[in-house]
Coordinates of C-alpha atoms and ligand atoms in Angstrom, one line a residue:
M1 CA 0.0 0.0 0.0
T2 CA 1.4 3.4 -0.9
Y3 CA 0.4 6.6 0.9
P4 CA 2.0 10.0 1.4
T5 CA 4.0 10.9 4.5
Y6 CA 3.2 14.2 6.1
H7 CA 5.3 16.3 8.5
N8 CA 5.2 18.7 11.4
L9 CA 5.5 22.4 10.5
I10 CA 8.2 24.1 12.5
G11 CA 9.6 27.5 11.7
G12 CA 8.1 27.4 8.2
A13 CA 9.7 24.0 7.3
W14 CA 7.8 20.6 7.1
V15 CA 9.9 18.2 9.2
P16 CA 9.4 14.7 10.6
A17 CA 9.2 14.0 14.3
E18 CA 12.6 13.8 15.9
S19 CA 11.9 10.2 16.9
G20 CA 10.9 9.3 13.3
K21 CA 7.7 7.7 14.6
T22 CA 4.4 8.1 12.7
I23 CA 0.7 7.5 13.1
L24 CA -1.4 6.3 10.2
N25 CA -4.5 8.4 9.3
L26 CA -7.3 6.0 8.1
N27 CA -10.6 6.7 6.5
P28 CA -13.2 5.7 9.1
A29 CA -15.6 4.6 6.3
D30 CA -13.0 2.3 4.8
H31 CA -9.9 1.4 6.8
S32 CA -8.1 0.2 3.6
D33 CA -8.0 3.8 2.5
V34 CA -4.9 5.3 4.2
I35 CA -4.8 9.1 4.0
G36 CA -1.2 9.2 5.1
A37 CA 1.4 8.8 7.8
F38 CA 1.7 11.8 10.2
P39 CA 4.4 12.5 12.9
A40 CA 3.9 10.9 16.3
S41 CA 5.5 13.9 18.0
D42 CA 6.8 14.2 21.6
A43 CA 8.1 16.8 24.0
E44 CA 11.2 17.4 21.8
D45 CA 9.2 18.3 18.8
V46 CA 6.9 20.5 20.9
A47 CA 10.0 22.3 22.3
R48 CA 11.3 23.1 18.8
A49 CA 7.9 24.3 17.7
V50 CA 7.5 26.6 20.7
A51 CA 11.1 28.0 20.1
A52 CA 10.1 28.7 16.5
A53 CA 6.9 30.5 17.6
K54 CA 8.8 32.5 20.2
K55 CA 11.4 33.6 17.6
A56 CA 8.6 34.6 15.2
S57 CA 6.8 36.5 17.9
A58 CA 9.5 39.3 17.9
L59 CA 8.5 40.3 14.3
W60 CA 4.9 39.3 14.1
R61 CA 3.7 41.3 17.1
L62 CA 5.1 44.4 15.3
V63 CA 3.2 43.8 12.0
P64 CA 0.3 46.3 12.0
A65 CA -3.0 44.5 12.8
P66 CA -4.7 45.6 9.5
K67 CA -1.8 44.0 7.7
R68 CA -2.1 40.8 9.7
A69 CA -5.8 40.9 8.9
E70 CA -5.1 41.1 5.1
I71 CA -3.4 37.7 5.3
L72 CA -6.6 36.3 6.9
L73 CA -8.7 37.9 4.1
R74 CA -6.5 36.3 1.5
T75 CA -6.7 33.0 3.4
G76 CA -10.5 33.2 3.2
M77 CA -10.4 33.8 -0.5
L78 CA -8.0 30.9 -1.1
L79 CA -10.1 28.6 1.0
Q80 CA -13.1 29.5 -1.3
E81 CA -11.1 28.3 -4.3
R82 CA -9.9 25.1 -2.4
K83 CA -13.2 24.4 -0.7
E84 CA -14.2 21.3 -2.7
K85 CA -10.7 19.7 -2.5
Y86 CA -10.4 20.3 1.2
A87 CA -13.9 19.1 1.9
R88 CA -13.2 15.8 0.1
E89 CA -10.0 15.3 2.0
M90 CA -11.8 16.0 5.2
T91 CA -14.6 13.5 4.5
R92 CA -11.8 10.9 3.8
E93 CA -10.1 11.5 7.1
M94 CA -13.1 12.4 9.4
G95 CA -16.0 10.5 7.8
K96 CA -18.8 13.1 7.9
V97 CA -20.7 13.6 4.6
L98 CA -19.6 16.0 1.9
A99 CA -22.3 18.5 2.5
E100 CA -21.0 18.8 6.1
T101 CA -17.3 19.0 5.3
R102 CA -18.1 21.7 2.8
G103 CA -19.8 23.4 5.7
D104 CA -16.8 22.9 7.9
V105 CA -14.5 24.6 5.3
Q106 CA -17.2 27.3 4.9
E107 CA -17.0 27.9 8.7
A108 CA -13.3 28.6 8.4
I109 CA -14.0 31.0 5.4
D110 CA -16.6 32.8 7.5
E111 CA -14.2 33.0 10.4
A112 CA -11.5 34.4 8.1
F113 CA -13.7 37.2 6.7
Y114 CA -15.1 38.0 10.2
V115 CA -11.8 38.2 11.9
A116 CA -10.1 40.1 9.0
G117 CA -12.5 43.0 9.8
E118 CA -11.2 42.9 13.4
G119 CA -7.8 44.0 12.2
R120 CA -9.1 47.5 11.8
R121 CA -11.0 47.5 15.1
L122 CA -9.3 45.7 18.0
F123 CA -10.8 48.5 20.0
G124 CA -9.6 49.5 23.5
Q125 CA -11.0 52.3 25.6
T126 CA -10.1 55.9 26.3
T127 CA -11.3 57.3 29.6
P128 CA -10.7 60.5 31.6
S129 CA -7.9 60.6 34.2
E130 CA -8.6 61.8 37.7
L131 CA -5.7 64.2 37.3
P132 CA -5.4 67.2 35.1
N133 CA -3.2 67.1 32.0
K134 CA -3.1 63.3 32.0
F135 CA -4.5 60.9 29.4
A136 CA -5.7 57.4 30.1
M137 CA -6.5 54.5 27.7
S138 CA -6.4 50.7 27.5
V139 CA -5.0 48.8 24.5
R140 CA -5.1 45.1 23.6
M141 CA -1.7 43.4 23.5
P142 CA -0.9 39.9 22.2
V143 CA -0.5 37.2 24.8
G144 CA 2.6 35.8 23.2
V145 CA 3.1 32.2 22.2
V146 CA -0.3 30.4 22.4
G147 CA -1.0 26.6 22.3
M148 CA -4.1 25.0 20.7
I149 CA -5.4 21.5 21.1
T150 CA -8.2 20.8 18.7
P151 CA -10.7 17.9 18.2
W152 CA -11.4 15.6 15.2
N153 CA -15.1 16.5 14.7
F154 CA -14.6 20.0 13.1
P155 CA -11.0 19.5 11.9
M156 CA -10.8 22.9 10.0
A157 CA -13.5 25.1 11.5
I158 CA -12.4 24.7 15.1
P159 CA -8.6 25.3 14.4
S160 CA -9.8 28.5 12.4
W161 CA -11.8 29.7 15.5
K162 CA -8.6 29.6 17.5
L163 CA -5.8 30.4 15.0
F164 CA -7.4 33.4 13.2
P165 CA -8.3 35.6 16.2
A166 CA -5.0 34.6 17.8
L167 CA -3.1 35.8 14.7
V168 CA -4.9 39.0 14.1
A169 CA -4.2 39.9 17.7
G170 CA -0.4 39.4 17.1
N171 CA 0.2 36.0 18.8
T172 CA 2.2 33.2 17.4
C173 CA 0.9 29.7 17.6
V174 CA 1.6 26.0 18.1
I175 CA -1.3 23.8 17.3
K176 CA -1.7 20.1 18.1
P177 CA -4.6 18.8 16.0
A178 CA -6.4 15.5 16.9
E179 CA -4.4 12.5 15.8
D180 CA -7.4 11.3 13.7
T181 CA -7.7 14.4 11.5
P182 CA -4.4 16.2 11.1
L183 CA -4.6 16.7 7.3
S184 CA -7.3 19.3 7.5
T185 CA -5.2 21.4 9.9
C186 CA -2.2 21.1 7.6
N187 CA -4.5 22.2 4.7
L188 CA -5.7 25.2 6.7
V189 CA -2.2 26.3 7.8
Q190 CA -0.7 25.7 4.3
T191 CA -3.4 28.1 3.0
L192 CA -2.4 30.7 5.6
M193 CA 1.2 30.4 4.4
D194 CA 0.2 30.7 0.8
A195 CA -1.7 33.8 1.8
G196 CA 1.6 35.3 3.1
L197 CA 1.9 34.2 6.7
P198 CA 5.6 34.4 7.7
P199 CA 7.5 31.3 8.8
G200 CA 7.2 30.3 12.5
V201 CA 4.0 32.3 13.1
V202 CA 2.0 29.1 13.1
N203 CA 3.6 25.7 13.9
I204 CA 2.0 22.3 13.8
V205 CA 2.9 19.3 15.9
T206 CA 0.8 16.2 15.3
G207 CA 0.5 13.3 17.7
F208 CA -1.3 11.9 20.7
G209 CA -2.5 14.0 23.6
P210 CA -0.2 12.5 26.3
D211 CA 2.9 12.7 24.1
A212 CA 2.4 16.0 22.2
G213 CA -0.5 17.8 23.9
A214 CA 0.7 17.5 27.5
P215 CA 4.2 19.0 26.8
L216 CA 2.5 21.9 25.0
V217 CA 0.3 22.6 28.1
E218 CA 3.3 22.4 30.4
H219 CA 5.8 24.4 28.3
P220 CA 6.9 27.5 30.3
D221 CA 7.1 29.7 27.1
V222 CA 3.5 29.0 26.2
R223 CA 1.3 31.7 27.7
A224 CA -2.2 30.4 26.9
I225 CA -3.9 27.2 25.9
S226 CA -7.1 27.0 24.0
F227 CA -8.6 23.5 24.2
T228 CA -11.7 21.9 22.6
G229 CA -12.4 18.3 23.6
S230 CA -13.8 16.2 26.4
S231 CA -14.5 17.5 29.9
E232 CA -12.3 14.7 31.3
V233 CA -9.2 15.8 29.3
G234 CA -10.1 19.5 29.7
S235 CA -9.9 19.1 33.5
L236 CA -6.4 17.7 33.1
V237 CA -5.4 20.5 30.8
A238 CA -6.6 23.1 33.3
Q239 CA -4.8 21.4 36.2
R240 CA -1.5 21.1 34.4
A241 CA -1.6 24.6 32.9
A242 CA -2.2 26.0 36.4
A243 CA 1.4 25.1 37.4
T244 CA 2.7 27.8 35.0
F245 CA -0.3 30.2 35.5
K246 CA -1.4 30.0 31.9
Q247 CA -4.7 31.3 30.7
V248 CA -6.8 28.3 29.6
S249 CA -9.9 28.4 27.4
L250 CA -11.9 25.1 27.6
E251 CA -14.7 24.1 25.3
M252 CA -16.0 20.7 26.3
G253 CA -19.0 18.4 26.4
G254 CA -22.7 18.8 26.1
K255 CA -26.0 16.9 26.6
N256 CA -28.1 19.2 24.6
A257 CA -31.9 19.2 24.9
Q258 CA -34.5 20.0 22.2
I259 CA -37.8 20.7 23.9
V260 CA -40.9 20.3 21.8
L261 CA -44.1 21.9 23.2
G262 CA -47.6 20.8 22.3
D263 CA -48.2 23.9 20.1
A264 CA -45.0 23.4 18.0
N265 CA -44.9 23.0 14.3
L266 CA -44.2 19.2 14.5
D267 CA -42.8 18.9 11.0
L268 CA -40.3 21.5 11.7
A269 CA -39.4 20.0 15.1
L270 CA -38.9 16.6 13.5
D271 CA -36.6 18.0 10.9
G272 CA -34.6 19.8 13.6
A273 CA -34.5 16.7 15.8
L274 CA -33.2 14.5 13.0
W275 CA -30.5 17.0 12.0
G276 CA -29.6 17.8 15.5
A277 CA -29.3 14.2 16.7
F278 CA -27.9 12.4 13.7
G279 CA -26.0 15.1 11.7
T280 CA -22.3 14.5 12.0
T281 CA -23.3 11.1 13.3
G282 CA -24.1 12.8 16.6
Q283 CA -20.5 13.7 17.0
R284 CA -20.8 17.4 17.8
C285 CA -20.5 19.0 21.2
T286 CA -23.8 20.7 20.2
A287 CA -25.6 17.5 19.1
T288 CA -29.1 17.0 20.3
S289 CA -28.9 14.0 22.7
R290 CA -32.2 14.6 24.6
I291 CA -35.5 15.3 23.0
L292 CA -38.1 16.5 25.6
L293 CA -41.6 15.9 24.4
Q294 CA -44.8 17.3 25.9
R295 CA -47.1 14.4 26.7
G296 CA -49.9 15.3 24.2
I297 CA -47.6 15.1 21.1
A298 CA -45.1 12.6 22.3
A299 CA -46.6 9.4 20.8
E300 CA -47.0 10.9 17.3
F301 CA -43.6 12.6 17.4
T302 CA -41.9 9.4 18.5
E303 CA -43.5 7.3 15.8
R304 CA -42.5 9.7 13.1
L305 CA -39.0 10.2 14.4
V306 CA -38.3 6.5 14.5
A307 CA -39.7 6.0 11.0
R308 CA -37.5 8.7 9.6
A309 CA -34.4 7.6 11.6
E310 CA -34.8 4.2 10.1
K311 CA -34.8 5.6 6.6
L312 CA -31.5 7.6 7.1
R313 CA -28.9 6.4 4.6
V314 CA -25.7 5.5 6.5
G315 CA -22.5 4.9 4.6
N316 CA -19.4 6.4 3.1
G317 CA -19.7 10.2 3.2
L318 CA -18.0 10.6 -0.2
D319 CA -21.2 9.2 -1.8
E320 CA -23.6 12.2 -2.2
Q321 CA -26.6 10.0 -1.5
I322 CA -25.4 9.2 2.0
E323 CA -26.8 11.2 5.0
I324 CA -24.9 9.7 7.9
G325 CA -21.2 8.9 7.9
P326 CA -19.2 6.5 10.1
Q327 CA -18.1 7.2 13.7
I328 CA -14.5 8.3 13.9
H329 CA -13.0 5.1 15.3
A330 CA -13.6 1.9 17.1
Q331 CA -13.3 3.5 20.5
Q332 CA -16.3 5.8 19.8
I333 CA -18.2 2.7 18.6
E334 CA -17.4 1.1 21.9
T335 CA -18.7 4.2 23.7
S336 CA -22.0 4.1 21.7
K337 CA -22.3 0.3 22.5
K338 CA -21.6 0.9 26.2
Y339 CA -24.3 3.6 26.5
V340 CA -26.8 1.3 24.7
D341 CA -26.1 -1.3 27.4
I342 CA -26.3 1.3 30.2
A343 CA -29.7 2.6 28.9
L344 CA -31.1 -0.9 28.5
G345 CA -30.0 -1.7 32.0
E346 CA -31.7 1.4 33.4
G347 CA -35.0 0.4 31.8
A348 CA -35.0 2.7 28.8
K349 CA -36.8 1.3 25.7
L350 CA -34.8 0.8 22.5
L351 CA -37.0 1.9 19.6
T352 CA -34.5 1.6 16.8
G353 CA -30.8 1.1 16.1
G354 CA -28.6 0.2 19.1
R355 CA -26.2 -1.8 17.1
V356 CA -22.9 -1.7 15.2
L357 CA -23.4 -2.0 11.5
Q358 CA -21.1 -4.7 10.0
E359 CA -22.8 -6.1 7.0
G360 CA -21.3 -5.7 3.5
A361 CA -19.4 -2.5 3.0
Y362 CA -20.0 -1.5 6.6
S363 CA -17.4 -4.1 7.7
K364 CA -14.6 -1.9 6.2
G365 CA -15.3 1.0 8.6
T366 CA -16.8 2.0 12.0
F367 CA -20.6 2.4 11.6
F368 CA -23.3 2.6 14.2
A369 CA -27.1 2.6 13.5
P370 CA -29.0 5.7 14.3
T371 CA -30.5 4.9 17.7
V372 CA -33.5 6.1 19.6
F373 CA -34.4 5.4 23.2
A374 CA -37.8 6.1 24.7
G375 CA -39.0 6.0 28.3
V376 CA -36.0 7.8 29.5
T377 CA -36.1 9.8 32.8
S378 CA -33.9 12.6 33.7
T379 CA -32.0 10.7 36.4
M380 CA -30.8 8.0 34.1
R381 CA -27.2 8.1 32.9
I382 CA -28.3 8.0 29.3
A383 CA -30.0 11.3 30.0
R384 CA -27.1 12.9 31.7
E385 CA -23.8 11.7 30.1
E386 CA -22.4 12.6 26.7
V387 CA -22.3 9.7 24.2
F388 CA -20.9 11.6 21.2
G389 CA -22.6 9.2 18.8
P390 CA -25.9 8.7 16.9
V391 CA -27.9 8.0 20.1
V392 CA -30.8 10.1 21.2
S393 CA -33.1 9.8 24.2
L394 CA -36.7 10.8 24.4
V395 CA -38.0 12.2 27.7
E396 CA -41.7 13.0 28.2
F397 CA -43.0 15.9 30.4
D398 CA -46.3 17.5 31.3
T399 CA -45.7 21.3 31.7
F400 CA -43.3 23.8 30.2
E401 CA -41.8 24.5 33.7
Q402 CA -41.0 20.7 34.0
A403 CA -39.3 20.8 30.6
V404 CA -37.0 23.6 31.6
E405 CA -36.2 21.9 34.9
I406 CA -35.3 18.6 33.1
A407 CA -33.2 20.5 30.5
N408 CA -31.3 22.2 33.3
S409 CA -30.9 19.1 35.5
I410 CA -27.5 18.0 34.0
D411 CA -23.9 19.0 34.6
Y412 CA -23.4 20.4 31.0
G413 CA -24.8 23.6 29.5
L414 CA -23.8 24.2 25.9
S415 CA -26.8 24.3 23.6
T416 CA -30.6 24.1 23.9
A417 CA -33.5 24.3 21.5
L418 CA -37.2 25.1 22.1
Y419 CA -39.9 24.5 19.5
T420 CA -43.1 26.5 20.2
R421 CA -45.3 29.1 18.7
D422 CA -45.8 30.8 22.1
V423 CA -43.7 33.9 22.3
N424 CA -44.0 34.2 26.0
R425 CA -42.7 30.7 26.6
A426 CA -39.9 31.3 24.1
F427 CA -38.6 34.4 26.0
T428 CA -39.0 32.6 29.3
A429 CA -36.9 29.7 28.0
I430 CA -34.3 32.2 26.7
R431 CA -34.0 33.6 30.2
D432 CA -34.2 30.3 32.1
L433 CA -32.4 27.6 30.1
E434 CA -28.9 27.1 31.6
A435 CA -26.8 27.0 28.4
G436 CA -24.4 29.2 26.4
I437 CA -26.7 28.9 23.3
T438 CA -30.5 28.8 23.0
Y439 CA -32.3 28.3 19.7
I440 CA -36.0 29.0 19.2
N441 CA -37.5 26.9 16.4
A442 CA -34.1 25.7 15.2
P443 CA -32.0 22.7 16.2
T444 CA -29.2 22.6 18.8
I445 CA -26.5 22.7 16.1
G446 CA -25.7 25.5 13.7
A447 CA -23.8 28.2 15.6
E448 CA -22.5 31.1 13.5
V449 CA -18.9 32.3 13.9
H450 CA -19.6 35.9 14.9
L451 CA -21.6 35.2 18.0
P452 CA -20.2 33.9 21.3
F453 CA -19.7 30.2 21.3
G454 CA -19.4 28.3 24.6
G455 CA -21.2 26.9 27.5
V456 CA -21.8 27.0 31.2
K457 CA -21.3 24.5 34.0
H458 CA -19.0 21.6 33.0
T459 CA -19.1 22.6 29.4
G460 CA -16.5 25.4 29.8
N461 CA -14.6 27.6 32.1
G462 CA -16.2 30.9 31.2
H463 CA -14.4 31.8 28.0
R464 CA -16.1 32.2 24.6
E465 CA -15.0 31.5 21.1
G466 CA -16.6 33.4 18.2
N467 CA -16.9 37.0 19.2
G468 CA -15.4 36.2 22.6
A469 CA -12.1 34.9 21.2
L470 CA -10.3 38.2 21.1
D471 CA -10.8 38.6 24.8
F472 CA -9.0 35.3 25.3
F473 CA -6.2 36.0 22.8
T474 CA -5.4 39.5 24.1
T475 CA -4.3 40.9 27.3
W476 CA -5.2 44.5 28.4
K477 CA -2.6 47.1 29.0
A478 CA -3.6 50.3 30.8
V479 CA -1.7 53.3 29.5
Y480 CA -1.3 56.7 31.3
V481 CA 0.3 59.7 29.6
D482 CA 1.0 62.6 31.9
Y483 CA 1.6 65.8 30.0
S484 CA 1.6 68.2 33.1
D485 CA 5.4 68.1 33.4
K486 CA 5.2 67.6 37.1
L487 CA 4.8 64.7 39.5
Q488 CA 1.1 64.1 40.0
R489 CA 0.3 61.5 42.7
A490 CA -2.9 59.5 42.0
Q491 CA -5.2 59.3 45.0
I492 CA -3.2 62.0 46.8
D493 CA -2.7 65.2 44.9
N494 CA -6.3 65.4 43.7
A495 CA -7.9 64.6 47.0
E496 CA -10.0 67.2 48.7
Ligands
UN1_501 C1 -18.6 21.3 17.9 O1 -19.5 20.5 17.9 O2 -17.5 21.1 18.5 O3 -23.0 24.8 16.0 C2 -18.7 22.6 17.2 C3 -22.5 23.9 15.5 C4 -21.2 24.1 14.7 C5 -20.0 24.0 15.6 C6 -20.0 22.7 16.4 N1 -21.2 25.3 14.0 O4 -22.9 22.8 15.6

């Protein structure tokens, strides 16, 4: 079998891992399709990448922000030209269907155009001084060298959410993409370089979390870490980063609820539920994993949902007819299986799916049947823990207030959706649902890049991506200019 060998990007040069070790990147729909070998990096590679980023920082921080932004603008335009090629490569390495990988590249394009505009803003404040003939203002400064650890489910969009704001703000970066989907990050960063990004400003080290991610988190010259992944790993990242007082932005799990009230447009709510639960094979942090149904419409909704779930075409995402791709790897399949067993053990009723697909062409990859559980109550583990697979639970309720209570009764708080025609209830839900994102009459997935993205409770640690990212990737400097030509003592010389 022949396949290409890819390298780390350090100081503008593509180089193998010092150890020479590699990881094979396989197509999850067909394991005989090898995308390539990528470096299995370790602390030594990370140290070289951080040193390159530190060196590049001296020049990059002095490039005017509007000029930095022009590189992002050109990157967005180049990504438009390359969209189809990159989407196909992403489907090969990640599995999700072409319509979705085109969306993933589009999200990076949107981010590029959005952040490019920030190059001419990056606003600070001016404010009066308490002393005469003194000027006061605050300006945004780059943080320095920033580290990024990104997941496999949005292999280009999520790196773009982190890299582009970090770059426009004048930081230099080391990114460690998920070991399952490094090619899309390489494609993104190659595009940045083709658009004029100087060497060393972005560096890539590929590899496993414990070998390549941990040394990045611990490196003393890295000033901030932006992480998207599981809550379990996020907690470790935060603990390790605390030793060197790094800023940490964590974007983690969800157990997102779609609430359907009795007055909802049921056709619309069904379309939303199917897309939210089974789009990206349920492998989004925003995926709908609980559907809360008001008693009066529950039976009809359930029947129609199951009928449509059974018709979904599961297969290789490169085939335009396919609606649901594979799961990323065998471990995720194991997790889906595990939660099916947990749900059955708790007394939930399996209405469809619940099994690994292995017949015919399915045997070449890692496929799981779209799965629906009914009779789920809010205390069951299947209603509380993230599966990250095509598994959705139906929970019935009587009143709107109960629905909000059930929706909020979990440790996570990323996305929520309410289907209703009642404007009063819609606004009450907007106020009361404990989540970073609430949709009315739209599914739990589908965030746009220029709004804040992130969650509450165990989903995050208070930072936001999207329009919150600049706050993370900059640090405030307060500036005082005294033009009185004499010593003026604050709090003393102007006191009564
Ligand atoms: C994720 O699942 O990690 O809102 C991100 C959405 C996408 C982003 C998902 N725009 O579903």
